[in-house]
XYZ file of C-alpha atoms in Angstrom:
747
model
C 154.781 54.941 53.372
C 154.331 57.983 55.553
C 155.414 61.339 54.147
C 158.130 61.708 56.793
C 159.699 58.306 56.223
C 163.425 58.328 55.456
C 165.737 55.722 53.979
C 167.795 53.893 56.603
C 170.882 54.012 54.342
C 170.995 57.392 52.591
C 168.619 59.241 54.965
C 166.768 60.804 52.032
C 162.969 60.889 51.965
C 161.369 57.642 50.807
C 158.148 59.179 49.558
C 158.870 61.537 46.685
C 158.211 61.753 42.964
C 161.913 61.147 42.268
C 161.906 57.753 43.994
C 158.974 55.578 43.041
C 159.875 52.317 44.793
C 160.906 51.486 48.349
C 160.851 48.698 50.916
C 159.773 48.534 54.541
C 160.435 45.648 56.922
C 157.245 44.588 58.704
C 159.250 43.402 61.738
C 161.846 46.088 62.543
C 160.126 48.902 60.613
C 163.180 50.224 58.754
C 162.556 51.740 55.311
C 164.918 51.908 52.365
C 164.934 52.760 48.684
C 164.954 49.846 46.280
C 168.464 50.822 45.205
C 169.711 51.111 48.808
C 168.237 47.926 50.260
C 171.040 45.742 48.824
C 173.311 47.181 51.548
C 170.990 46.044 54.355
C 171.706 42.663 55.914
C 169.235 40.025 54.694
C 168.422 38.883 58.244
C 166.187 41.228 60.241
C 167.415 42.264 63.690
C 163.838 43.050 64.872
C 164.774 46.650 65.703
C 164.233 48.455 69.000
C 161.599 45.956 70.182
C 163.680 42.839 69.497
C 163.557 41.586 73.100
C 159.765 41.751 73.356
C 158.879 40.471 69.877
C 158.201 36.745 69.693
C 160.642 35.727 66.959
C 158.772 34.140 64.017
C 161.279 31.274 63.794
C 160.180 30.152 67.279
C 156.525 29.663 66.326
C 155.249 26.460 64.773
C 151.697 26.168 63.527
C 150.134 23.990 60.838
C 147.911 26.372 58.829
C 146.637 23.768 56.407
C 142.805 23.644 56.343
C 142.710 26.771 58.562
C 142.376 30.375 57.420
C 144.350 33.343 58.695
C 141.406 34.286 60.918
C 141.496 30.851 62.538
C 145.279 30.785 63.047
C 145.367 34.290 64.555
C 142.195 33.682 66.616
C 140.337 36.592 64.959
C 136.666 36.593 65.924
C 134.499 35.914 62.893
C 131.797 38.274 64.159
C 134.163 41.163 64.815
C 133.777 44.383 62.919
C 136.998 44.055 61.012
C 135.931 40.695 59.644
C 133.859 42.537 57.094
C 136.910 44.462 55.987
C 138.816 41.311 55.062
C 136.736 41.140 51.900
C 138.487 44.215 50.526
C 140.792 41.889 48.637
C 137.892 39.995 47.081
C 135.539 40.905 44.282
C 132.308 42.710 44.985
C 129.741 40.364 46.492
C 126.163 41.397 45.837
C 122.832 39.713 45.972
C 120.949 39.199 42.725
C 118.432 41.894 43.639
C 121.083 44.453 44.568
C 123.266 43.684 41.593
C 120.375 44.148 39.195
C 119.939 47.675 40.422
C 123.637 48.457 40.521
C 124.415 47.148 37.055
C 121.941 49.394 35.270
C 123.655 51.268 32.496
C 124.128 54.978 32.426
C 121.638 57.209 30.562
C 121.963 57.033 26.763
C 123.246 60.580 26.437
C 126.340 59.824 28.513
C 127.711 57.402 25.926
C 128.648 54.917 28.677
C 127.513 51.462 29.661
C 128.319 49.328 32.691
C 129.187 45.645 32.475
C 129.104 43.044 35.207
C 132.314 41.019 34.864
C 133.331 37.802 36.679
C 136.972 36.730 36.830
C 136.181 33.016 36.609
C 133.648 30.263 37.143
C 133.975 30.354 40.930
C 133.075 34.064 41.076
C 130.119 33.483 38.733
C 128.733 30.716 40.965
C 129.015 32.939 44.050
C 127.767 36.039 42.169
C 130.930 37.981 43.031
C 131.656 40.459 40.269
C 133.116 43.847 39.483
C 131.506 46.591 37.438
C 133.358 47.856 34.363
C 132.289 51.166 32.840
C 133.047 51.514 29.110
C 131.889 53.644 26.136
C 129.019 52.256 24.113
C 131.183 51.966 21.001
C 134.581 50.468 21.838
C 137.054 47.961 20.490
C 136.820 44.470 21.926
C 140.472 44.540 22.952
C 139.929 47.756 24.896
C 137.049 46.149 26.810
C 139.316 43.269 27.826
C 142.003 45.745 28.860
C 139.506 47.660 31.032
C 138.369 44.401 32.689
C 141.966 43.378 33.417
C 142.613 46.791 34.919
C 139.532 46.467 37.133
C 140.838 43.165 38.540
C 144.405 44.541 38.887
C 145.825 41.952 36.485
C 148.938 43.499 34.828
C 148.946 41.232 31.735
C 148.569 42.110 28.069
C 144.956 41.912 26.802
C 145.894 39.760 23.773
C 145.986 36.671 25.972
C 142.433 37.124 27.307
C 138.871 37.203 26.043
C 135.411 38.032 27.365
C 132.705 35.380 27.221
C 129.058 36.061 27.800
C 127.967 34.419 31.045
C 126.402 31.055 30.195
C 127.555 31.137 26.531
C 130.633 29.872 24.677
C 132.062 33.156 23.468
C 131.575 36.704 22.227
C 130.943 35.984 18.574
C 127.288 36.926 17.916
C 126.163 39.895 15.876
C 124.723 41.467 19.026
C 128.231 41.872 20.355
C 130.622 42.019 17.419
C 130.277 44.503 14.522
C 132.999 43.552 12.052
C 132.279 46.432 9.678
C 132.086 49.246 12.157
C 135.596 50.628 11.803
C 137.921 51.468 8.924
C 140.527 48.870 9.975
C 137.812 46.187 10.094
C 138.639 45.286 13.756
C 135.925 43.950 16.053
C 134.025 46.576 17.957
C 132.221 45.991 21.267
C 128.678 47.283 20.923
C 125.782 47.916 23.292
C 124.064 44.634 24.138
C 121.119 43.264 26.031
C 123.493 40.886 27.858
C 125.764 42.609 30.380
C 127.130 39.702 32.451
C 130.521 38.497 31.227
C 133.271 36.125 32.291
C 136.891 37.162 31.750
C 138.854 34.125 30.585
C 142.420 33.335 29.553
C 142.989 32.031 26.033
C 144.510 28.524 25.800
C 148.291 28.502 25.365
C 150.644 25.945 23.825
C 153.515 26.882 26.163
C 153.927 29.099 29.200
C 156.856 30.496 31.152
C 156.648 29.606 34.866
C 158.395 31.357 37.707
C 159.622 28.714 40.163
C 160.476 30.351 43.511
C 163.264 28.801 45.517
C 161.780 28.901 49.001
C 164.404 28.220 51.681
C 167.029 26.894 49.257
C 170.288 28.762 49.898
C 170.915 30.304 46.468
C 171.502 33.750 45.080
C 168.296 33.722 43.017
C 164.728 34.597 43.891
C 163.140 32.474 41.193
C 163.956 30.430 38.080
C 162.031 30.786 34.793
C 161.013 27.451 33.247
C 159.067 26.921 30.008
C 156.228 24.395 30.383
C 154.559 22.717 27.409
C 151.613 20.366 27.037
C 153.717 17.348 28.064
C 155.613 19.061 30.919
C 155.073 17.199 34.164
C 155.985 18.304 37.672
C 158.988 15.942 37.678
C 160.322 17.451 34.435
C 159.949 20.991 35.789
C 161.795 20.045 38.993
C 164.591 18.472 36.927
C 164.873 21.571 34.726
C 164.912 23.872 37.765
C 167.714 21.882 39.421
C 169.650 21.966 36.174
C 169.467 25.760 35.987
C 170.575 25.961 39.634
C 173.642 23.825 38.865
C 172.325 20.945 40.986
C 172.226 18.300 38.255
C 173.684 15.744 40.637
C 170.811 16.120 43.096
C 168.080 13.496 43.065
C 164.845 15.136 41.803
C 162.883 12.720 44.011
C 164.248 14.589 47.043
C 162.440 17.755 45.957
C 158.798 18.686 45.563
C 156.872 21.441 43.788
C 154.422 23.268 46.036
C 151.493 25.403 44.878
C 150.941 28.307 47.296
C 147.794 30.443 47.045
C 148.008 33.662 49.107
C 144.648 35.390 49.517
C 143.598 38.049 51.996
C 142.107 35.460 54.358
C 144.389 32.450 54.158
C 147.456 30.808 52.685
C 146.810 27.442 51.054
C 149.622 25.001 50.228
C 149.356 21.964 48.003
C 152.191 19.588 47.096
C 151.818 18.633 43.433
C 152.202 15.015 42.323
C 155.117 14.082 40.054
C 153.121 13.158 36.923
C 150.729 16.104 37.104
C 150.689 18.215 33.899
C 151.545 21.776 34.845
C 149.977 23.468 31.821
C 146.647 21.801 32.592
C 147.025 22.869 36.204
C 147.515 26.521 35.220
C 144.524 26.491 32.894
C 142.383 24.928 35.614
C 143.343 27.672 38.090
C 142.679 30.441 35.560
C 139.331 28.930 34.662
C 138.375 28.994 38.338
C 139.652 32.534 39.011
C 142.118 34.782 37.210
C 142.852 36.665 40.407
C 143.600 33.395 42.150
C 146.167 32.676 39.452
C 147.653 36.109 40.040
C 147.999 35.267 43.761
C 149.475 31.812 43.233
C 153.164 30.941 43.295
C 155.073 27.716 42.767
C 157.928 26.860 45.118
C 160.540 24.133 44.877
C 161.346 22.667 48.288
C 163.296 19.800 49.709
C 160.925 16.971 50.526
C 160.378 16.396 54.219
C 158.274 13.805 55.916
C 155.964 16.140 57.804
C 153.703 14.769 60.464
C 150.434 16.627 60.910
C 150.223 18.168 64.358
C 147.447 20.618 65.113
C 146.842 21.903 68.644
C 143.276 22.882 69.485
C 141.965 24.378 72.715
C 138.343 23.576 73.490
C 136.622 25.397 76.338
C 133.190 25.882 77.830
C 133.009 22.421 79.424
C 131.807 21.870 83.009
C 134.584 22.622 85.485
C 136.401 20.365 87.953
C 136.119 17.156 85.912
C 138.765 14.474 85.472
C 140.595 13.737 82.232
C 138.480 10.620 81.686
C 135.268 12.605 82.156
C 136.396 15.198 79.606
C 137.298 12.358 77.208
C 133.787 10.968 77.609
C 132.240 14.390 76.847
C 134.414 14.748 73.739
C 133.400 11.301 72.517
C 129.729 11.934 73.234
C 129.389 15.383 71.659
C 132.196 15.510 69.081
C 132.669 11.816 68.267
C 136.464 12.201 68.362
C 138.652 9.452 66.930
C 140.857 8.272 69.772
C 143.642 7.031 67.466
C 144.003 10.535 65.979
C 143.326 12.708 69.069
C 145.342 13.072 72.276
C 144.397 15.224 75.265
C 147.697 16.886 76.174
C 146.521 19.389 78.835
C 143.514 19.640 81.127
C 142.492 22.913 82.811
C 139.761 21.664 85.116
C 139.202 24.984 86.941
C 138.486 26.719 83.632
C 136.671 23.784 81.991
C 139.085 23.609 79.043
C 141.236 20.952 77.366
C 143.983 21.027 74.735
C 143.870 18.429 71.960
C 146.742 17.357 69.737
C 145.511 16.083 66.382
C 147.537 14.066 63.875
C 145.068 14.581 61.008
C 144.277 17.920 59.358
C 140.759 16.978 58.281
C 139.889 15.659 61.757
C 141.238 18.879 63.333
C 139.111 20.969 60.992
C 136.022 18.859 61.713
C 136.409 19.206 65.491
C 137.176 22.927 65.210
C 134.020 23.696 63.237
C 131.717 21.273 65.049
C 132.640 22.537 68.529
C 131.400 26.038 67.663
C 127.852 24.689 67.179
C 127.661 22.635 70.389
C 126.470 23.643 73.852
C 126.860 21.615 77.044
C 124.600 22.501 79.972
C 123.354 25.519 77.977
C 126.902 26.855 77.685
C 128.402 27.086 74.169
C 131.818 25.591 73.506
C 134.647 27.546 71.929
C 137.541 26.221 69.861
C 140.865 27.878 69.031
C 143.923 26.920 66.998
C 146.897 27.199 69.360
C 150.437 27.893 68.066
C 153.424 26.097 69.559
C 156.399 28.124 70.801
C 159.667 26.207 70.448
C 161.602 27.231 73.536
C 164.934 25.952 72.178
C 164.811 28.470 69.306
C 164.136 31.551 71.419
C 166.962 34.112 71.013
C 169.255 34.505 73.992
C 168.054 37.232 76.358
C 164.604 37.529 74.797
C 161.616 38.364 76.973
C 158.578 38.347 74.669
C 155.510 40.365 75.607
C 152.217 38.481 75.927
C 149.435 40.958 75.065
C 145.809 40.592 76.172
C 143.256 43.008 74.710
C 139.674 43.379 75.846
C 137.985 44.755 72.689
C 134.827 45.578 74.672
C 136.678 48.057 76.890
C 137.076 51.724 76.073
C 134.478 51.879 73.315
C 136.238 51.109 70.043
C 139.689 51.819 71.505
C 140.228 48.186 72.446
C 139.820 47.008 68.870
C 142.106 49.753 67.557
C 144.821 48.653 69.975
C 144.311 45.033 68.940
C 144.989 45.949 65.296
C 148.041 48.038 66.181
C 149.777 45.438 68.332
C 149.110 42.643 65.832
C 150.994 44.802 63.337
C 153.843 45.896 65.614
C 154.428 42.490 67.256
C 154.071 38.875 66.203
C 150.302 38.268 65.831
C 150.741 34.994 67.719
C 151.621 36.911 70.911
C 148.509 39.134 70.833
C 145.300 37.586 72.192
C 141.709 38.805 72.032
C 140.115 38.190 75.429
C 136.681 37.801 73.854
C 137.955 34.522 72.332
C 138.504 32.160 75.256
C 139.794 34.684 77.807
C 143.398 34.736 79.131
C 143.860 30.935 79.182
C 144.829 30.419 75.484
C 147.615 33.001 75.728
C 149.002 31.698 79.015
C 148.893 28.135 77.675
C 150.766 29.203 74.528
C 153.514 30.847 76.637
C 153.658 28.044 79.232
C 157.198 26.922 78.247
C 158.707 30.388 77.691
C 161.250 30.851 80.522
C 160.918 34.650 80.713
C 158.065 36.778 79.449
C 156.040 39.829 80.409
C 152.303 40.509 80.123
C 150.447 43.587 78.965
C 146.719 43.850 79.741
C 144.669 46.300 77.676
C 141.433 46.856 79.585
C 139.954 48.116 82.828
C 140.747 47.074 86.396
C 138.270 44.201 86.094
C 140.159 42.854 83.076
C 143.450 43.052 84.993
C 141.897 41.115 87.863
C 140.597 38.498 85.419
C 144.079 37.916 83.987
C 145.660 37.826 87.457
C 143.085 35.276 88.617
C 143.713 32.876 85.713
C 147.474 33.358 86.068
C 147.301 32.476 89.759
C 145.247 29.337 89.100
C 147.687 27.896 86.519
C 150.936 29.322 87.916
C 152.208 25.810 88.665
C 151.827 24.859 84.973
C 153.937 27.635 83.450
C 157.737 27.870 83.378
C 158.116 31.620 83.984
C 157.925 32.046 87.782
C 156.625 35.637 87.941
C 155.654 37.330 84.658
C 155.472 41.087 85.288
C 152.248 42.806 84.202
C 151.758 46.225 82.600
C 148.456 47.953 81.834
C 146.896 50.044 79.086
C 143.884 51.612 80.869
C 140.658 51.193 78.896
C 138.160 51.150 81.782
C 136.289 53.879 83.655
C 138.147 54.248 86.965
C 141.517 52.683 86.073
C 142.758 53.078 89.643
C 145.420 50.383 89.385
C 146.764 51.879 86.146
C 146.843 55.351 87.742
C 148.810 54.068 90.700
C 151.351 52.392 88.368
C 151.678 55.603 86.293
C 150.075 54.172 83.129
C 147.579 57.040 83.115
C 143.921 57.748 83.756
C 142.853 56.280 80.418
C 144.078 55.544 76.913
C 143.672 58.561 74.648
C 145.308 57.506 71.399
C 148.980 57.373 72.378
C 151.421 55.958 69.840
C 151.391 52.143 70.316
C 155.099 51.954 69.488
C 155.972 54.413 72.275
C 153.783 52.423 74.665
C 155.813 49.285 73.923
C 159.059 51.193 74.533
C 157.664 52.382 77.892
C 156.781 48.792 78.825
C 160.325 47.681 78.059
C 161.773 50.439 80.285
C 159.260 50.023 83.141
C 160.390 48.938 86.617
C 159.074 45.864 88.399
C 157.218 46.295 91.706
C 155.505 43.791 93.994
C 151.826 44.096 94.913
C 149.701 42.340 97.532
C 146.629 40.364 96.527
C 143.857 39.393 98.917
C 141.367 36.562 99.219
C 137.847 37.380 100.406
C 135.754 34.553 101.849
C 132.042 35.388 101.918
C 130.200 32.878 104.097
C 126.485 33.709 104.026
C 124.571 32.470 107.085
C 121.181 33.000 108.658
C 121.843 35.505 111.460
C 119.665 36.133 114.526
C 118.881 39.634 115.723
C 121.746 39.552 118.251
C 124.236 38.599 115.504
C 124.523 34.880 116.243
C 124.721 32.300 113.468
C 121.558 30.292 112.817
C 122.552 27.967 109.939
C 123.838 28.276 106.347
C 121.987 30.190 103.638
C 124.225 29.439 100.615
C 127.650 27.900 99.853
C 130.700 30.019 100.713
C 132.015 32.301 97.971
C 135.693 33.108 97.411
C 136.839 36.108 95.358
C 140.211 37.772 94.801
C 140.845 41.459 95.455
C 143.537 43.676 93.924
C 142.394 47.269 94.524
C 139.703 47.652 97.170
C 136.661 46.108 98.809
C 133.670 48.244 99.754
C 130.468 47.835 101.780
C 127.529 50.230 101.979
C 127.019 53.420 99.989
C 130.135 52.988 97.823
C 128.988 49.547 96.676
C 125.391 50.732 96.327
C 126.398 53.362 93.767
C 128.411 50.747 91.862
C 125.410 48.420 91.895
C 123.059 51.087 90.510
C 125.587 51.879 87.784
C 125.894 48.165 86.990
C 122.115 47.819 86.632
C 121.945 50.896 84.370
C 124.680 49.451 82.151
C 122.896 46.105 81.902
C 119.689 47.825 80.755
C 121.356 49.876 77.987
C 124.867 48.478 77.356
C 125.277 50.257 73.988
C 125.290 53.680 75.648
C 128.214 52.883 77.965
C 130.995 53.297 75.415
C 132.983 56.221 76.842
C 134.514 57.161 80.177
C 132.787 60.558 80.121
C 129.318 59.017 79.807
C 130.107 56.409 82.475
C 131.192 59.064 84.961
C 128.081 61.052 84.163
C 125.917 58.075 85.112
C 127.898 57.716 88.363
C 127.139 61.349 89.207
C 123.454 60.829 88.413
C 123.059 57.780 90.663
C 125.029 59.591 93.376
C 122.641 62.548 93.338
C 119.713 60.154 93.714
C 121.268 58.901 97.011
C 121.754 62.327 98.619
C 118.759 61.962 100.926
C 119.435 58.296 101.616
C 120.848 57.286 105.023
C 122.232 53.877 105.971
C 123.499 53.326 109.512
C 126.158 50.894 108.403
C 127.934 50.861 111.771
C 124.806 49.263 113.285
C 124.601 46.487 110.680
C 128.178 45.166 110.804
C 130.866 44.278 113.347
C 134.551 44.623 112.487
C 137.633 42.744 113.686
C 141.146 43.694 112.519
C 143.953 41.269 113.402
C 141.556 39.594 115.869
C 140.911 42.886 117.675
C 137.370 44.353 117.812
C 137.212 47.798 116.215
C 134.476 50.269 117.114
C 133.005 51.918 114.049
C 131.996 55.597 113.895
C 128.719 56.705 112.343
C 129.334 55.908 108.650
C 127.422 54.869 105.537
C 130.298 53.165 103.727
C 133.314 51.055 104.729
C 136.214 50.576 102.304
C 139.322 48.366 102.534
C 142.192 49.734 100.418
C 145.106 47.816 98.918
C 146.265 50.658 96.636
C 146.345 54.447 97.226
C 143.832 55.183 94.468
C 140.058 54.903 94.760
C 137.073 56.172 92.786
C 138.973 57.258 89.637
C 142.157 58.456 91.294
C 141.018 59.867 94.635
C 143.301 59.523 97.694
C 140.799 58.148 100.212
C 143.363 57.481 102.964
C 144.951 60.916 102.631
C 148.549 62.076 102.646
C 148.667 63.540 106.183
C 151.093 61.808 108.527
C 149.645 60.126 111.613
C 151.613 58.499 114.419
C 148.841 55.936 114.926
C 149.201 54.441 111.426
C 151.982 53.304 109.137
C 152.510 54.866 105.717
C 150.505 52.773 103.222
C 152.252 50.701 100.575
C 151.035 48.239 97.931
C 153.392 45.527 99.206
C 153.373 45.971 102.985
C 150.960 43.089 103.625
C 148.438 45.503 105.165
C 144.984 46.822 104.252
C 143.830 50.332 105.106
C 140.279 50.531 106.554
C 138.483 53.793 105.750
C 134.925 55.055 106.335
C 132.755 57.582 104.474
C 129.706 59.324 105.884
C 127.702 59.544 102.657
C 127.532 60.688 99.042
C 128.568 64.251 99.898
C 131.648 62.997 101.732
C 132.546 60.786 98.740
C 132.227 63.775 96.397
C 134.495 65.854 98.627
C 137.093 63.077 98.625
C 137.033 62.804 94.845
C 137.401 66.570 94.482
C 140.384 66.569 96.862
C 138.712 68.640 99.610
C 138.693 65.910 102.262
C 139.957 62.423 102.926
C 138.130 59.467 104.395
C 137.839 58.566 108.067
C 140.865 56.453 109.001
C 139.736 53.481 111.072
C 142.432 50.787 111.124
C 145.259 48.917 109.350
C 145.718 45.167 109.395
C 146.443 41.944 107.531
C 143.506 39.806 108.717
C 139.962 41.208 108.600
C 136.740 39.632 109.844
C 133.383 41.326 109.226
C 130.061 40.132 110.634
C 127.089 41.309 108.584
C 123.639 41.123 110.182
C 121.541 42.376 107.233
C 121.741 42.077 103.428
C 124.140 44.752 102.233
C 125.635 45.960 98.912
C 129.306 45.039 98.490
C 131.802 45.515 95.658
C 135.217 44.064 94.871
C 137.309 46.082 92.406
C 134.144 47.634 90.970
C 132.111 44.405 90.662
C 129.012 44.835 92.926
C 126.319 42.541 94.313
C 124.012 42.192 97.346
C 125.665 40.086 100.054
C 123.505 38.051 102.433
C 124.118 38.220 106.204
C 127.060 36.193 107.491
C 130.825 36.304 107.879
C 133.338 38.003 105.548
C 137.025 37.191 106.013
C 139.845 39.001 104.175
C 143.367 37.515 104.215
C 146.517 37.570 102.083
C 146.269 35.527 98.854
C 149.549 33.672 98.646
C 152.591 35.227 96.942
C 152.682 38.850 95.831
C 152.223 39.572 92.133
C 154.804 41.366 90.019
C 153.562 44.538 88.301
C 155.286 46.979 85.944
C 155.425 50.611 86.981
C 156.033 53.147 84.229
C 159.365 54.891 84.540
C 159.383 58.625 85.250
C 162.353 59.231 82.971
C 161.574 60.815 79.623
C 161.719 58.390 76.736
C 164.515 58.908 74.224
C 163.340 60.165 70.878
C 163.393 57.425 68.278
C 164.730 57.897 64.773
C 162.198 59.277 62.302
C 162.194 56.278 60.001
C 161.846 53.751 62.784
C 159.083 55.591 64.575
C 157.135 56.231 61.396
C 157.642 52.698 60.184
C 156.419 51.070 63.374
C 153.632 53.411 64.408
C 151.506 53.550 61.301
C 148.021 52.610 62.383
C 146.862 49.591 60.394
C 143.578 49.479 58.601
C 140.936 47.178 60.066
C 141.608 44.644 57.329
C 145.118 44.125 58.737
C 143.460 42.070 61.490
């Protein structure tokens, strides 16, 4: 716990030498001393963020056969994947381990042993190094090995066996006359690879945890002997609970193994011998035994139901065509697989599987298949049970682009998975926005938070618009954590110029208190045609292209600078990991264009609301939807003008502005000048007679000659604007408890 953490009950510090034990709720974040926690209600109220947290009782997912990384959609190639092995033994190659296991120099009196905690670790060459004196009692060696593996048992119940041999009973290892009390002494040996094993036991005391049974106990202690079966242990447990009249056949004993990567459940059969089961687990791995619990549960006839989303297919196909592709490439079994949803525009389908092994097979196989040179992706999708959502809840659907903002995106991903339900936080590098929107399709009210640049926000808005008719929530409001370079939309909505390490908990509080505003979106139709010298159409060059615009659309010098920056980033993508470097590259490409002149007004013709507009001598033409351009500059200007209306993000109008060159753009960004006001309107037609650079929300390309039409794109979108009011200071314990930054292994 943090040094400033205080107990929720007595308000004394939780971290002190006087109080050695305390508890912290992972959901609401409250902290309490072990002696004070009995006063706290057993059911968590979810704390300050209760309305935006997706309640865990509402989520249903079948984790069997799938690891934690699969269930939480954690990319296997992400950086934090390597950190998940912190809970495992050291994994080293034979060459490396040979070097690392070399003993210390003779004069130090120390030697280093390579110790495995079971047969499984020995097969995979996963070991831990134990440093001991050269002359030491055998029992002390076992105690040191147990301590290395964090096993809090007494050493009398364990022994060390030389790897590949039956036991430690040769003269090389044991010197029975080396000490006055004639006890065995561990001596320096040529062999230094050992397996830590548990000694066979005649009886053993088992802790049987009670799961969801409504009792006042956490667990029941039951003694198991050589003839103790699962049925006998269940009967004894029910007897101790005072449930002798219950039918033992209505209960089952479940083995639950909780490792750092996954939780594995196995229902034990009635005639299985428990003592043999325990010895088998310990023989495989002592640490696995230490992470295994046995639960008694009421038997339920569970039907396997795993939802998988598969994407990367060709777009705009029918359900039958997708079924044919699945049969051809994945050989799906039609009696076990059902296609429940088809997203033809995104080339994705959702499968419901009634067999765990078949779901696992499809999940793994899809990752190795490409169709039309495009790799497939597969994700395990949780199911949100709408009927169990708390009254008044409005969970927050979080999208994080880990590639934005250098390493900031991944840090935010870790933080929000810790603060919220991990099933409501989605990594956009795994399938994009579609998996998250599909998961929340039946939630009646929810909000969205996008962590990324303006391009990421546009991506989410585009997918949301395309599947709006398939989700229950009519207008989910969208907030932004700016991780891009310009972040103009985030600036306009008061979310800041860029994320600089703010407390994630305070960000969530700001999202909850933000106000909803409407914003126009625009559709741009780019119809490339072969144009004659007098501007007349002379046939089609390429199919029409349709893009969506949220911020601005530029032609000429503005788009040319964006295009040069885009090419520089494609050549050396690793260098573009900070906003400062990105802006430096923008300045560099701008200086290279100082002597460049482009008579843009001669290459295009402009119509606004079906009226021809004469263009002044300019090099760039920009159409604004928001009052922020080029990293926060006010291109339209704040001066009042009787010829134009005051701009607004929801007035159904675009502002048309011109710039005369790079110098003019620099003056605008420094606040010395504004752009040249040309027109306002809701329907724009541009005729382009020559190939010209264009950019939409920072995404540039060279547009062929032809017609460009800009018009309103259906209904306005709902955005969240950060409130100006100062946030109330949260209590010390709550803030500390919820804002601790998780380690990468928290995933």
